[in-house]
Coordinates of C-alpha atoms in Angstrom, one line a residue:
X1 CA 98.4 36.2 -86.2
X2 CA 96.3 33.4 -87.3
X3 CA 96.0 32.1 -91.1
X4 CA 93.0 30.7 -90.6
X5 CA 89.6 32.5 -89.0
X6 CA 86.5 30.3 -88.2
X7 CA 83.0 30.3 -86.2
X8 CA 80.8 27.7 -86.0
X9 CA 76.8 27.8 -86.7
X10 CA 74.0 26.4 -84.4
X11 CA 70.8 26.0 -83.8
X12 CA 70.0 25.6 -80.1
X13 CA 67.2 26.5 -77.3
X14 CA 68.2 27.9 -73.8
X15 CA 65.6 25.5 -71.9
X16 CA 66.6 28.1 -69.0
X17 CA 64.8 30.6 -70.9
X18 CA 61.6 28.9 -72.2
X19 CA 61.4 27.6 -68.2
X20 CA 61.1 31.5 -67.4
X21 CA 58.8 32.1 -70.1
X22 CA 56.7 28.9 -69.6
X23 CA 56.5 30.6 -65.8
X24 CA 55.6 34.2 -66.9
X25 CA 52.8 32.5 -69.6
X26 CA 51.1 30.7 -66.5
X27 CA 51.0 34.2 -64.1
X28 CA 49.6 36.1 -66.9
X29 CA 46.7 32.9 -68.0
X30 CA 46.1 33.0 -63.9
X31 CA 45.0 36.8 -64.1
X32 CA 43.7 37.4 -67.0
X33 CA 40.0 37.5 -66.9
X34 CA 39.2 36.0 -69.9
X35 CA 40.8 32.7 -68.6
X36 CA 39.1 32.7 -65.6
X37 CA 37.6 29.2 -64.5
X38 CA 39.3 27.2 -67.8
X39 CA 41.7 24.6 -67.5
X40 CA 45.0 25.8 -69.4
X41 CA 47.8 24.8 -68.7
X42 CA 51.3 24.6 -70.4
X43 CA 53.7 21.9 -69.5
X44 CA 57.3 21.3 -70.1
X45 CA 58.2 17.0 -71.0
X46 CA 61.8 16.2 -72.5
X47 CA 61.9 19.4 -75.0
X48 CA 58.8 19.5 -75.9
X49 CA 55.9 22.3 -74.6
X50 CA 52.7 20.3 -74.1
X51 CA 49.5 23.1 -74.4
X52 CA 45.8 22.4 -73.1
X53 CA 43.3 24.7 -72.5
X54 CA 39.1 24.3 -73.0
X55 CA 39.0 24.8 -76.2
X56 CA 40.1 25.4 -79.7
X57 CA 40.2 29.6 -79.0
X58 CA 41.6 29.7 -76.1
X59 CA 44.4 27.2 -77.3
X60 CA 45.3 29.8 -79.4
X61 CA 45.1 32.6 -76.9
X62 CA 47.8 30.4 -74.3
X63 CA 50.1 29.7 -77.5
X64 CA 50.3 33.6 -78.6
X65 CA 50.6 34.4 -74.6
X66 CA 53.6 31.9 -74.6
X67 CA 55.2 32.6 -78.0
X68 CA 55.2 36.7 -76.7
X69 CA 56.6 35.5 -73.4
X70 CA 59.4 33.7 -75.0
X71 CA 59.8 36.2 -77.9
X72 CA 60.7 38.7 -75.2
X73 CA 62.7 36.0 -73.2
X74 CA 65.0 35.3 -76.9
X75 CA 63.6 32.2 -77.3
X76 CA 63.8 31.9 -81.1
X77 CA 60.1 31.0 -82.2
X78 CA 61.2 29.4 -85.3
X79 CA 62.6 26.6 -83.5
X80 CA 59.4 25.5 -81.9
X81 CA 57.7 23.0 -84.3
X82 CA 54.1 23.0 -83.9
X83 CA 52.0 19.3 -83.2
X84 CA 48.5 19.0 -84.4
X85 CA 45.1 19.7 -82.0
X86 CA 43.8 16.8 -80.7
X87 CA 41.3 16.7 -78.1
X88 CA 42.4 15.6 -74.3
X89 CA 40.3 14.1 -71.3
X90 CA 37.7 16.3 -69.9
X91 CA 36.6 17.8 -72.8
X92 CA 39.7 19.6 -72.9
X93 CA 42.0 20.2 -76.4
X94 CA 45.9 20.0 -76.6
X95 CA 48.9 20.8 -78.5
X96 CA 52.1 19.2 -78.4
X97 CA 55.1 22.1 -79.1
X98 CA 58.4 20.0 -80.1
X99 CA 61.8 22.2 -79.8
X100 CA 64.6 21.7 -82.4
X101 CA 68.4 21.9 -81.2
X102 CA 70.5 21.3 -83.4
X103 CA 70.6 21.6 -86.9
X104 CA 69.2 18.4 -89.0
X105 CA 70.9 16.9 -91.7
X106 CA 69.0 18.7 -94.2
X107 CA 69.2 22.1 -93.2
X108 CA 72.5 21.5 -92.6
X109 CA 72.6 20.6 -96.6
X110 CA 70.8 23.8 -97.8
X111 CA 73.3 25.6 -95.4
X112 CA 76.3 24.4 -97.4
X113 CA 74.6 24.8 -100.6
X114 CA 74.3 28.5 -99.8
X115 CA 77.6 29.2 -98.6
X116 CA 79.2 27.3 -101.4
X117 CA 76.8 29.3 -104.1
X118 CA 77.8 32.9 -102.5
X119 CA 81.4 32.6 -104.2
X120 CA 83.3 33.4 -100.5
X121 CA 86.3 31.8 -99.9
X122 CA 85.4 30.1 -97.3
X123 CA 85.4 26.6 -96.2
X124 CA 82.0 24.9 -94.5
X125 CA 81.9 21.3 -93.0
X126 CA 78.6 19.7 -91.3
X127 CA 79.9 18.5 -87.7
X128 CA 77.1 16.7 -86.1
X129 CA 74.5 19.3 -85.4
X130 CA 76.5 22.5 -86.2
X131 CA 78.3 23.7 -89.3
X132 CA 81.9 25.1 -88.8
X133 CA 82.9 27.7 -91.1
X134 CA 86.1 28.8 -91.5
X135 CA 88.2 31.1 -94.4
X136 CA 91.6 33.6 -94.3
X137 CA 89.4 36.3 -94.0
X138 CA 87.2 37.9 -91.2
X139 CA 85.2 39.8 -94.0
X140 CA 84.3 36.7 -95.9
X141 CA 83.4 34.9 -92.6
X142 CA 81.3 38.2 -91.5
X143 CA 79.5 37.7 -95.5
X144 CA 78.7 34.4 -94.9
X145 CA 77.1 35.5 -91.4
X146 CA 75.3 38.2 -93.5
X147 CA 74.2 35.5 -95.9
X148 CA 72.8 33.2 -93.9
X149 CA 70.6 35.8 -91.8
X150 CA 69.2 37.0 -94.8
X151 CA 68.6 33.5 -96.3
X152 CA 65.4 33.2 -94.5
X153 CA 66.0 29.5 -93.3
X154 CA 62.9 27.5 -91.3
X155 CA 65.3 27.9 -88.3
X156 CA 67.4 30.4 -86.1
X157 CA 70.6 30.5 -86.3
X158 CA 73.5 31.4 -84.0
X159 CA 77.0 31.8 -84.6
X160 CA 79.8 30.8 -81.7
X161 CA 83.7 30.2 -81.1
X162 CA 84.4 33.0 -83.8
X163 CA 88.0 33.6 -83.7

């Protein structure tokens, strides 16, 4: 049996995933009616989604048809970090949609913070982009998981290599 339990916490995107969704988005802009004739289009340049359609509106339309495509794909939405509108060539308007992997130093911070304020026994270390957790206990690692879901952080968390 081992003394010590541990799991480690990330933040990342399956680009597999938002491919598919980015896919389904475009079938369902193509036959949709209201989109007939426009220009949208959503793009897909080193991990970042790159949004254009006619106008301010129908921006807005392609991002919620993407965001449900990946929503139902399991694409967490709260890693997508929105750009500003700025207007493109052809009287067109675009967004640039950057994806976080990883988790930044920061968040990484407030992570640590938490766990240390929750009075588990448990150890957390920031490695790189991830946090490993680990404790002599399976309940105060499955707490901490419990915590951290609940903490309502500006970004999805996984956990992985529990054991």
């Amino acid at each position: 049996m081992a003394s010590e339990y541990s799991f480690d916490i990330v933040s990342k995107v399956d680009m597999q995933e938002v491919n598919n969704a980015i896919t389904q988005a475009l079938k369902e802009i193509e036959t949709r009616f209201d989109f007939k004739g426009s220009k949208s289009s959503i793009k897909l340049e080193n991990e970042q989604l790159v949004v254009a359609s006619d106008d301010d509106y129908k921006l807005q339309s392609v991002i919620d048809i993407l965001q449900t495509k990946l929503i139902k794909r399991g694409v967490p939405i709260l890693n997508l970090d929105y750009g500003k509108i700025e207007p493109a060539s052809g009287g067109t308007v675009r967004q640039v949609i950057k994806l976080r992997q990883g988790i930044d130093q920061e968040n990484a911070k407030k992570i640590n913070i938490l766990i240390r304020d929750s009075k588990l026994k448990v150890k957390s270390q920031i490695q790189g982009d991830q946090l490993r957790v680990t404790g002599k206990s399976k309940d105060d690692l499955q707490g901490v998981m419990g915590l951290l879901k609940g903490a309502g952080l500006p970004l999805e968390l996984q956990f992985s290599n529990y054991r």
